[in-house]
Coordinates of C-alpha atoms and ligand atoms in Angstrom, one line a residue:
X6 CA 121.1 90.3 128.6
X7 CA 122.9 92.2 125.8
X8 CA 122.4 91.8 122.3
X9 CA 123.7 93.0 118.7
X10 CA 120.2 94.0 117.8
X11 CA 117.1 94.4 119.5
X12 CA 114.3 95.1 116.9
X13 CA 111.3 96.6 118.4
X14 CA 107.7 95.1 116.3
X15 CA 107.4 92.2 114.9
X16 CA 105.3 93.0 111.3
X17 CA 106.9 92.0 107.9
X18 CA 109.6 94.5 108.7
X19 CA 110.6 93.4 112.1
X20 CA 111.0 90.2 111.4
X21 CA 111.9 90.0 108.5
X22 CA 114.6 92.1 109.7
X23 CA 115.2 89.8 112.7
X24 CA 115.8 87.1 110.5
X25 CA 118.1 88.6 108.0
X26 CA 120.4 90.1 111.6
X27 CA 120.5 86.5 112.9
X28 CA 121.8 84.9 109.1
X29 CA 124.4 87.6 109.8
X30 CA 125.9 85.8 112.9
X31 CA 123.8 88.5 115.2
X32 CA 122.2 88.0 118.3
X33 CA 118.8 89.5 118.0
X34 CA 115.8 89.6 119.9
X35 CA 112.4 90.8 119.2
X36 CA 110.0 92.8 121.3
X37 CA 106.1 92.6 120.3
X38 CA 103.3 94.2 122.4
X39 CA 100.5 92.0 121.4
X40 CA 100.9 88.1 121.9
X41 CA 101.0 87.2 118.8
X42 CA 103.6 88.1 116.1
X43 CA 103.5 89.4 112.3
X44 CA 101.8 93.0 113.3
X45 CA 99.4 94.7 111.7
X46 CA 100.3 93.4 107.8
X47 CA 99.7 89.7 109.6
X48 CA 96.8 90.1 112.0
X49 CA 94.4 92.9 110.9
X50 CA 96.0 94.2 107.9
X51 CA 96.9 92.1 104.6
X52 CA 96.3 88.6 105.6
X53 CA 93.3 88.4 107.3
X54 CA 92.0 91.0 104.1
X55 CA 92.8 88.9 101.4
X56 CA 91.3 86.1 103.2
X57 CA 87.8 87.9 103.2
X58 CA 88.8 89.5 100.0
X59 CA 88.9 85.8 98.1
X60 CA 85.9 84.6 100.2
X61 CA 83.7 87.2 99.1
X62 CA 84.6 87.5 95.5
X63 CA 83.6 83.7 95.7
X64 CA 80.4 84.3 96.8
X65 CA 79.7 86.8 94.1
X66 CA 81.0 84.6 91.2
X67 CA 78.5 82.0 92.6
X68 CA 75.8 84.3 92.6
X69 CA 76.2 86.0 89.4
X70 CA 78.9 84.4 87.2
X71 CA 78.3 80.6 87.9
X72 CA 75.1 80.3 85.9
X73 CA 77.1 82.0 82.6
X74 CA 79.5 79.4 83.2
X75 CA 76.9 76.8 83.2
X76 CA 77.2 75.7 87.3
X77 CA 74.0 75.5 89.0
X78 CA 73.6 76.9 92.5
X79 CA 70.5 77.2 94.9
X80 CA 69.9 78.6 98.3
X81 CA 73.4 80.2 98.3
X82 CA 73.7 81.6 101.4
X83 CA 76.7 84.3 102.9
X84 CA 77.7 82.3 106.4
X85 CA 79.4 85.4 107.8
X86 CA 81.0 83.8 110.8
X87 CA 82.6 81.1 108.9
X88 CA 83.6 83.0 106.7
X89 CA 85.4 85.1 109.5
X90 CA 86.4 81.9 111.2
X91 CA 88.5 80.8 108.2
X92 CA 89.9 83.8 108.1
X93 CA 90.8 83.6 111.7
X94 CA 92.1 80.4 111.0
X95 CA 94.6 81.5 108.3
X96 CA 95.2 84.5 110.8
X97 CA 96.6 81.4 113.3
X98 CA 98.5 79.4 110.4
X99 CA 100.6 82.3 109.2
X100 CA 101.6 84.1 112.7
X101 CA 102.4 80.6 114.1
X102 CA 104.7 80.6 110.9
X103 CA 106.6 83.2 112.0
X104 CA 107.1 81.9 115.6
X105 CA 108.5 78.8 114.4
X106 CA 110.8 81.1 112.0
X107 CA 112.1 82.8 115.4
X108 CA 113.3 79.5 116.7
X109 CA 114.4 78.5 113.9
X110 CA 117.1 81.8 113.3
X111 CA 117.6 81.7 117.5
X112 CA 115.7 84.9 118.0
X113 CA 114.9 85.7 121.6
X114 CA 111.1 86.4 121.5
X115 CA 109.6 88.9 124.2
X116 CA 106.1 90.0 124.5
X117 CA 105.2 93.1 126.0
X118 CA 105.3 96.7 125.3
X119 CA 109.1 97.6 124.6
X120 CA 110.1 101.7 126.0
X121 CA 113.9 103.3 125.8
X122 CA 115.4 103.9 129.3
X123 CA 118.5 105.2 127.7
X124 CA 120.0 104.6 124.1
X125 CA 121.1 101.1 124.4
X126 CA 118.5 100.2 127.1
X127 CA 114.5 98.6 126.6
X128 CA 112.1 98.2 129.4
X129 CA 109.6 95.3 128.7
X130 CA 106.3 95.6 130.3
X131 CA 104.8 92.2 129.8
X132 CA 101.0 91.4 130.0
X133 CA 101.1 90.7 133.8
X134 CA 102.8 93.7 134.7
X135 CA 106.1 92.6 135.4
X136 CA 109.2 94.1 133.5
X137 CA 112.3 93.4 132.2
X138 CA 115.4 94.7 130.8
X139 CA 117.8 93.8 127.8
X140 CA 120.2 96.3 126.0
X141 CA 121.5 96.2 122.7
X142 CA 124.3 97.4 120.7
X143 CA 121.6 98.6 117.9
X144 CA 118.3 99.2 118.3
X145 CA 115.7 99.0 115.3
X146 CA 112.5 101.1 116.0
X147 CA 109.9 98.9 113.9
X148 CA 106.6 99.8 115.5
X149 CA 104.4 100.7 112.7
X150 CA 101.4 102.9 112.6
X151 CA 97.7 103.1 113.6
X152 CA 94.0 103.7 111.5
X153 CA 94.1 107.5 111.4
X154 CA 90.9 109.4 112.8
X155 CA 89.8 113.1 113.1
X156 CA 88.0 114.6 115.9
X157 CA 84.6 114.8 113.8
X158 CA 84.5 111.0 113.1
X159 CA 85.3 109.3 116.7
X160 CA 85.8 105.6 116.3
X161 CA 83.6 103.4 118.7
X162 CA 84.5 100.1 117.2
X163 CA 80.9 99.3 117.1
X164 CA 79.1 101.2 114.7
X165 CA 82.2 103.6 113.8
X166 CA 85.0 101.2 112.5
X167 CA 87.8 100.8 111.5
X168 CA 89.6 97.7 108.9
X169 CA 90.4 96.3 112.2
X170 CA 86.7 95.9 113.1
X171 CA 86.0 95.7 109.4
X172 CA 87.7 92.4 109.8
X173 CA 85.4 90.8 112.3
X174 CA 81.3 91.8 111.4
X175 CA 79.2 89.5 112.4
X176 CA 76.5 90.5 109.9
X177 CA 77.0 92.1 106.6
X178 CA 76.1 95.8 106.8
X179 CA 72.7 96.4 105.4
X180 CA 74.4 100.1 103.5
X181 CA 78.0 100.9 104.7
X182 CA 79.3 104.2 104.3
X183 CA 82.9 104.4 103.6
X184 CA 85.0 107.8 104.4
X185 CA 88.1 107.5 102.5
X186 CA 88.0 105.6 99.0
X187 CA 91.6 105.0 99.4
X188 CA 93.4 101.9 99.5
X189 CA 91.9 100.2 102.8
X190 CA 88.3 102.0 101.7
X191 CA 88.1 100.2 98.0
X192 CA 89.5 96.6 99.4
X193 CA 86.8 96.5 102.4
X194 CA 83.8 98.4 100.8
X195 CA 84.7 95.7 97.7
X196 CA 84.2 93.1 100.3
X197 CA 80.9 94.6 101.7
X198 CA 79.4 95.5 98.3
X199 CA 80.0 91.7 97.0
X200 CA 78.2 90.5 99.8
X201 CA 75.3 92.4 99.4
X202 CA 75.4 95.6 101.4
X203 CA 75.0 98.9 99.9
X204 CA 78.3 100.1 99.7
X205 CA 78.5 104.5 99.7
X206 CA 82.0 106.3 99.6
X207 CA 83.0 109.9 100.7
X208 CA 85.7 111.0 99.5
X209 CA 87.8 114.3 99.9
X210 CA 89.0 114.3 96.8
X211 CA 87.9 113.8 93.0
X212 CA 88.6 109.8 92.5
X213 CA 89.2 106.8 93.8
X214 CA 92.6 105.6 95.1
X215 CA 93.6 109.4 94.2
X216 CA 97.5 108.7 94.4
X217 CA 97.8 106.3 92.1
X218 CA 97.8 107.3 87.9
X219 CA 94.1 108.9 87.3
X220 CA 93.1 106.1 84.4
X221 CA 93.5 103.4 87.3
X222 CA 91.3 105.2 90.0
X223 CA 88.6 106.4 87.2
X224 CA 88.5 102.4 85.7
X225 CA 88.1 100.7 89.6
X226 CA 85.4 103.2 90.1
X227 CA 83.3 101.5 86.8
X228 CA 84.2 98.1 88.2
X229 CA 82.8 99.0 91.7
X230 CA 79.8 100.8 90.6
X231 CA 78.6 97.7 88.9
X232 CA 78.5 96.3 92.3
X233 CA 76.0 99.0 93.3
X234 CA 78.1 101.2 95.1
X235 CA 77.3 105.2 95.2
X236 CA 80.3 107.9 94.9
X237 CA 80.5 111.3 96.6
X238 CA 83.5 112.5 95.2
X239 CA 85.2 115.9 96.2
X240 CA 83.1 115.7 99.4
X241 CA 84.1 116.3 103.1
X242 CA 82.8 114.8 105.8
X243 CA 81.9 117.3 108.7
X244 CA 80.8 114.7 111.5
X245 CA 79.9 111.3 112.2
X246 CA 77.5 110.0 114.6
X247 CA 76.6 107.2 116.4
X248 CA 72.7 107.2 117.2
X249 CA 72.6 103.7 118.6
X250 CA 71.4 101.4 115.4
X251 CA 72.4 103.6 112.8
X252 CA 75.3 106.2 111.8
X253 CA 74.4 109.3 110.3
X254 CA 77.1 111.1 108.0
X255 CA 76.9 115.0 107.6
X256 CA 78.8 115.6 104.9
X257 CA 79.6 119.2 103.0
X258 CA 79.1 119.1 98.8
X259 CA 81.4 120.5 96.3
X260 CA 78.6 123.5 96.2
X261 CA 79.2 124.4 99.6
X262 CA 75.2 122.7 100.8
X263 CA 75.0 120.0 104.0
X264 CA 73.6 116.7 103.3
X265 CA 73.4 113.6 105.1
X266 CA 73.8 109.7 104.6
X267 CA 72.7 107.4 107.3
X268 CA 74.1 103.7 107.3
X269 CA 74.2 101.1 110.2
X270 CA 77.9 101.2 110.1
X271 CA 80.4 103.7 109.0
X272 CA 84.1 102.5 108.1
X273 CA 87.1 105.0 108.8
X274 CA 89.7 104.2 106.3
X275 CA 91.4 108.5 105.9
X276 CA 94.9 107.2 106.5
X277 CA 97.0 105.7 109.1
X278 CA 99.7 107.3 111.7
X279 CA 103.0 106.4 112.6
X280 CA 102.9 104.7 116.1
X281 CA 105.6 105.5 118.6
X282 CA 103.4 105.5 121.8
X283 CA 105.1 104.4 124.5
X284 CA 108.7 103.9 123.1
X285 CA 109.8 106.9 125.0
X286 CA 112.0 108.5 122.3
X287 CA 112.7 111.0 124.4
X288 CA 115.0 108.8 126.7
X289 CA 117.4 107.7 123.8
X290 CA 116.9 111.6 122.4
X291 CA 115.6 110.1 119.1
X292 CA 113.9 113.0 116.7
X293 CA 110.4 112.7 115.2
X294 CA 109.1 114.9 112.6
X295 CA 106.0 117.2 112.4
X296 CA 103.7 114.4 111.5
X297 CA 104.9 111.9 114.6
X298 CA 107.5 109.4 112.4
X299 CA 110.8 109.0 112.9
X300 CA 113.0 110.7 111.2
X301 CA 116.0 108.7 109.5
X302 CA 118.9 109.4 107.2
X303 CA 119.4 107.6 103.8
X304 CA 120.9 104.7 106.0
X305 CA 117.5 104.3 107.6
X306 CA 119.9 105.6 110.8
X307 CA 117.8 107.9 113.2
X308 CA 119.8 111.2 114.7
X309 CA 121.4 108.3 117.3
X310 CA 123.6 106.9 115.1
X311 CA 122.9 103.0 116.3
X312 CA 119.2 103.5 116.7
X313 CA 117.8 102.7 112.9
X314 CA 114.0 102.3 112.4
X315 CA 111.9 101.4 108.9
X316 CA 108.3 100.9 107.7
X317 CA 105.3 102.0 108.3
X318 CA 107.1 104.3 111.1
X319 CA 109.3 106.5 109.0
X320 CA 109.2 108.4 105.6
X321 CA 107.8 106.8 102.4
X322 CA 104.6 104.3 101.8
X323 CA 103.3 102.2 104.2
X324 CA 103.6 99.0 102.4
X325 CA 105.0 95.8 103.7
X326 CA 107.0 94.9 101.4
X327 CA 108.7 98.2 101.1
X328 CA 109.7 97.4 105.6
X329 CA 110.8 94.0 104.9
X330 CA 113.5 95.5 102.0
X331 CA 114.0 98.2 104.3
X332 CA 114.3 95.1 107.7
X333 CA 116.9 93.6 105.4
X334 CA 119.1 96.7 104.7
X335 CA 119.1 97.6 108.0
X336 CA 120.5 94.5 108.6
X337 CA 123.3 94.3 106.1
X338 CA 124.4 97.9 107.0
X339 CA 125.4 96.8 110.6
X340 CA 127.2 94.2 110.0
X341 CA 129.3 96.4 107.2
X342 CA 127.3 95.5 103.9
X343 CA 126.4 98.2 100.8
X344 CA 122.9 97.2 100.4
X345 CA 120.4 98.9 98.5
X346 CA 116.9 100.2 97.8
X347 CA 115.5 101.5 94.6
X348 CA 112.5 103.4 96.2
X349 CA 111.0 104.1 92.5
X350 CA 110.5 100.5 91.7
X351 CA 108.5 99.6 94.9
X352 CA 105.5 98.0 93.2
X353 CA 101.6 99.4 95.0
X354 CA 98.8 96.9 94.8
X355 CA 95.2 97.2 95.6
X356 CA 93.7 93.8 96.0
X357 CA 90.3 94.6 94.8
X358 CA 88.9 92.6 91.9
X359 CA 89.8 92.7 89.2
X360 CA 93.3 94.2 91.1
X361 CA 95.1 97.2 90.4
X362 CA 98.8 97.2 90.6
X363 CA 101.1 99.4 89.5
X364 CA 105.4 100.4 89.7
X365 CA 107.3 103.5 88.6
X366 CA 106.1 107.1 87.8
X367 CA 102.2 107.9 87.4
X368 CA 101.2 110.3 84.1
X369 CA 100.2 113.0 86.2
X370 CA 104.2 112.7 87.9
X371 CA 105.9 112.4 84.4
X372 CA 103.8 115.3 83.5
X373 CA 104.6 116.9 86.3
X374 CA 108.2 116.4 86.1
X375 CA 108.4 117.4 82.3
X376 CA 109.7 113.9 81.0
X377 CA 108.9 113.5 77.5
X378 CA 106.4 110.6 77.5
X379 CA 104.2 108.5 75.3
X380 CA 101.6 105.7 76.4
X381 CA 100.5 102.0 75.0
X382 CA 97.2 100.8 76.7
X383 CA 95.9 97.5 76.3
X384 CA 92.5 96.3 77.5
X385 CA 92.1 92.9 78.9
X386 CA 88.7 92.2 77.4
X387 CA 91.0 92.0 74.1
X388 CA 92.6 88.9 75.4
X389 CA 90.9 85.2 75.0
X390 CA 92.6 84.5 78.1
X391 CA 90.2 87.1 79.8
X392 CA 87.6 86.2 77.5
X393 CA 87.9 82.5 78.8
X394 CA 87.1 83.2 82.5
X395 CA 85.4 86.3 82.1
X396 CA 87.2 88.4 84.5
X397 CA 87.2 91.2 81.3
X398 CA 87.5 94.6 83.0
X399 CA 90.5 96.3 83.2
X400 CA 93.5 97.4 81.0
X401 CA 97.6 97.8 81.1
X402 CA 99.2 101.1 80.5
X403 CA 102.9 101.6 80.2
X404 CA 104.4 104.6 79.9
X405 CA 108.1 104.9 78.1
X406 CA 110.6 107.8 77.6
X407 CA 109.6 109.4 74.0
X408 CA 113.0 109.7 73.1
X409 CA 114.7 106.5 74.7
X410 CA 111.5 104.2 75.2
X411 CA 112.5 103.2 78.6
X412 CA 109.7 102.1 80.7
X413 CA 109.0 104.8 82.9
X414 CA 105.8 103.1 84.7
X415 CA 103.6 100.2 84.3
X416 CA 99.7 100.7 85.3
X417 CA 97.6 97.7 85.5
X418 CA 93.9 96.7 87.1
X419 CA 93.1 93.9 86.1
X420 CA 92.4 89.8 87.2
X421 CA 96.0 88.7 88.8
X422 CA 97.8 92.5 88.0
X423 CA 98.8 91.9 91.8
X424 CA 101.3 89.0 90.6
X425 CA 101.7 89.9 86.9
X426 CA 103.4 93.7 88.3
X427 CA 106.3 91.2 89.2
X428 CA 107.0 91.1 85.4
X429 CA 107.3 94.9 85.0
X430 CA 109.5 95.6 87.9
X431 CA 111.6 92.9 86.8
X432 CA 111.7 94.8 83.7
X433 CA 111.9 98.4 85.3
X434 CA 115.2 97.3 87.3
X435 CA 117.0 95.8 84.6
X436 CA 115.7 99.4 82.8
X437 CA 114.4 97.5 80.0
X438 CA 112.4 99.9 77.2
X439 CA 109.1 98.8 75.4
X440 CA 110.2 97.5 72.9
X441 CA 112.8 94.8 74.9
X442 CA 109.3 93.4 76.6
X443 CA 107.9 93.5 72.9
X444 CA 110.2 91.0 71.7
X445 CA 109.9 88.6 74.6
X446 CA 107.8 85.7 73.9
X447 CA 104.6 86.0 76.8
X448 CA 103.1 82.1 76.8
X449 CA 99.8 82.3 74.9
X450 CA 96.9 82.5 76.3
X451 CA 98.1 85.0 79.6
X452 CA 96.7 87.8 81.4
X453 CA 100.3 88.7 81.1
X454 CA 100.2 88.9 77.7
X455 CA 98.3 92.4 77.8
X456 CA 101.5 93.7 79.3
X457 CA 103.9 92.5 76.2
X458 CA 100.7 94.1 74.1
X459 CA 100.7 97.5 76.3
X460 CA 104.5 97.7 75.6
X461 CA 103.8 96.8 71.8
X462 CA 101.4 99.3 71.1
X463 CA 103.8 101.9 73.4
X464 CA 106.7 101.1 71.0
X465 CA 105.1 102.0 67.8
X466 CA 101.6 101.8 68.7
X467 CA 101.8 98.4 66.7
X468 CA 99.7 96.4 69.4
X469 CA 98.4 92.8 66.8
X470 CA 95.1 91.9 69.4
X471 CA 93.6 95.3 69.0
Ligands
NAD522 N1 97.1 96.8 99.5 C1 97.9 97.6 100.2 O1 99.0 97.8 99.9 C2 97.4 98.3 101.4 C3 96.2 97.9 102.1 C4 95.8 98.5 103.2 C5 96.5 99.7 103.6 N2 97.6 100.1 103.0 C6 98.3 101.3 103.4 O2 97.8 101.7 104.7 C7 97.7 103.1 104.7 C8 96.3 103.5 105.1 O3 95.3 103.1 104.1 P1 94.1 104.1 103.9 O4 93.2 103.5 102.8 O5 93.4 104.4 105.2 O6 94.8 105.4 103.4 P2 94.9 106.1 102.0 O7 95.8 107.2 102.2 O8 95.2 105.1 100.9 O9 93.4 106.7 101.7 C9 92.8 107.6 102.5 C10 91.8 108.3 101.7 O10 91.0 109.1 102.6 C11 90.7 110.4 102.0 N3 90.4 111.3 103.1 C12 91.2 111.7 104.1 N4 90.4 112.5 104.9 C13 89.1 112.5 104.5 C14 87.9 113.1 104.9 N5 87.9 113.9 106.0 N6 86.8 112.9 104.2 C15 86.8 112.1 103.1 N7 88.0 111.5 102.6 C16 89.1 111.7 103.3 C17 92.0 110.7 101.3 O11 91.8 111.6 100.3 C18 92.5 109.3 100.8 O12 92.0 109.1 99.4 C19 98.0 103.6 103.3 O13 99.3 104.2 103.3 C20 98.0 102.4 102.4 O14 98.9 102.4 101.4 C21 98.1 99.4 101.9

């Protein structure tokens, strides 16, 4: 069988990139290794997360903010395989969603693990060992990456985990030690500490989510330490061992001693890898770089001119939303379009609570860069909104251009930044200054208002609610 496109992984780029190749007028197909579709993002990444995420933070309103709002609770309980089960269950909903969305564009769907024979030709070897063959006039390498792991801190999947494990406990960890307080190590050690466990985090360097702007990082760490959590910042973890019912963490301090921390279960969350095992990139002669992902030109277009590839597998962050623009542009370009991506404006979330969301340049890169800056903060505990439902911790930064008072970057953790960031790309594209969001009426009472505040008190520091 020959097709325009064969797209190799199904995640949020794959098919979303499917989809948008078949609205075209292409015939597409779809290879996936596992049987179900959606990839990580769908399966054991941001769904099945968020799910856990919202149940736990649940739980912990009912045990310690309930009684402020004046709702009685006893014997509350954590059911942890119900919880899991409905997570499972939301798992099922969405993936099944995305079969039905293959039918619906007339996507050929093929399970199994896809490999290049030669540049327009993919072996499938399905589940039962048999193969077949399609080839197709482009190829779209969408195979996205892998939990990283070092040789110190082998991964057992029983007491040495990773989210993927993280995902399915079937009791909550009595202290789980986290190595990494990155992205995947704040939303799953949140999870953890609201249910109860003793949460500890090792992490190489001096904050939390250390690539995001410093204020963000420095205020999650305040939130999470009021959930009991401990901090070993600028530490490095020198190895990690199983010894049956526990896991014992050697770890080296800033001052150069050994100490140790034992824990019943250890999550790996150091980063994740670009995932090309199996493709055989060497049969269609398409390059990888020194670190395993593919390497593309700014056309997403790998050194075989109709072999493209996006996500988690090439260059850039490893967000889904940033392979689903990426599935679509890929798209358009074959059949002749001039799409485009504006790389800058590619909101990050961390879906923590309260959430930390942020778009554009960090202080430390503006800094860095030498762009004249100023900042407006504004802290959500200001807000009767905030006040109202007593989600209180947190703040909105916005940095403009000194001189021009475009918004150079917008910084918020906070209850619902995860949605209200919309606003500020929104803003950011149309390269809107502080003072434009100032004059735009925000509907009172918002969480969003703290953003027209930030901007206020960034125009000329003339915030009213503070
Ligand atoms: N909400 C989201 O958008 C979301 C959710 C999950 C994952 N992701 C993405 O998945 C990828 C993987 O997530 P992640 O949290 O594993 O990676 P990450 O890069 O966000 O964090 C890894 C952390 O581990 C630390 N680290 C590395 N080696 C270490 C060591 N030996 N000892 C102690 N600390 C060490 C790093 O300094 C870093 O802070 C990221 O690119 C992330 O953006 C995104």
């Amino acid at each position: 069988m020959e097709y325009d496109v064969i797209m190799i992984g199904s995640g949020p780029g794959g098919y979303t990139g499917a989809i948008r190749c078949a609205q075209l007028g292409l015939k597409t197909a779809i290879i996936e290794k596992y049987p179900s579709l959606g990839g990580t993002c769908l399966n054991v990444g941001c769904i099945p997360s968020k799910a856990l995420l919202d149940s736990s933070e649940h739980y912990y309103n009912a045990a310690h903010t309930f009684a402020e709002h004046g709702i009685k609770l006893e014997d509350l309980k954590v059911d942890l395989p119900q919880m899991i089960a409905r997570k499972t269950n939301v798992v099922d909903q969405t993936t099944k969603g995305i079969v039905f969305l293959m039918k619906k564009n007339k996507i050929d769907e093929i399970h199994g693990v896809g490999s290049f024979v030669d540049p327009h030709t993919i072996k499938i070897t399905k589940a039962d060992g048999s193969e077949q063959t399609i080839t197709g006039k482009n190829i779209i390498i969408a195979t996205g990456s892998k939990p990283m792991s070092f040789p110190s801190m082998p991964i057992d999947k029983k007491r040495v985990i990773t989210s993927t494990e993280a995902l399915t406990l079937q009791e909550v960890p009595k202290h789980l030690i986290v190595i990494g307080a990155g992205v995947i190590g704040a939303e799953l050690g949140s999870v953890y500490a609201r249910l109860g466990a003793k949460v500890s985090f090792v992490e190489f360097a001096d904050s939390m989510i250390p690539t995001m702007d410093k204020t963000m990082g420095k205020e999650l760490q305040k939130v999470i330490k009021k959930l009991g959590a401990d901090f070993y910042f600028s530490h490095k973890v020198t190895k990690v061992e199983n010894t049956g019912d526990e896991v014992v963490v050697s770890v080296d301090t800033p001052k150069g001693e050994q100490i140790t921390l034992t824990g019943d279960y250890c999550l790996v969350s150091v980063g994740r890898r670009a995932y090309t095992d199996g493709l055989n990139l060497e049969a269609a002669g398409v390059k990888a770089d020194n670190r395993g992902r593919v390497e593309v030109d700014d056309y997403l277009r790998t050194n075989v001119p109709h072999i493209y590839a996006l996500g988690d597998v090439i260059r850039g962050a490893m967000l889904a939303h940033k392979a689903e623009e990426e599935g679509t542009f890929i798209a358009e370009t074959i059949v002749g379009q001039k799409p485009h991506i504006h790389y800058r404006l590619i909101p990050g979330v961390v879906y923590t609570w309260p959430e930390v969301a942020a778009v554009g340049y960090t202080e430390e890169e503006v800094k860095q860069e030498g762009i004249p800056y100023k900042v407006g903060s504004f802290p959500f505990k200001a807000l009767g909104r905030a006040r109202a439902s007593m989600d209180v911790d947190g703040l909105v930064k916005v940095l403009a251009h000194k001189e021009t008072d475009e918004i150079l970057g917008v910084h918020m953790i906070g209850a619902r930044a995860a949605d209200m960031i919309a606003e500020a790309v929104v803003a950011m594209e149309f390269r809107a200054s502080a003072e434009d969001v100032s004059r735009m009426s925000h509907a009172h009472p918002t969480y969003t208002e703290a953003f027209k505040e930030a901007c206020l008190a960034a125009t000329d520091n003339r915030a009213i609610n503070m």
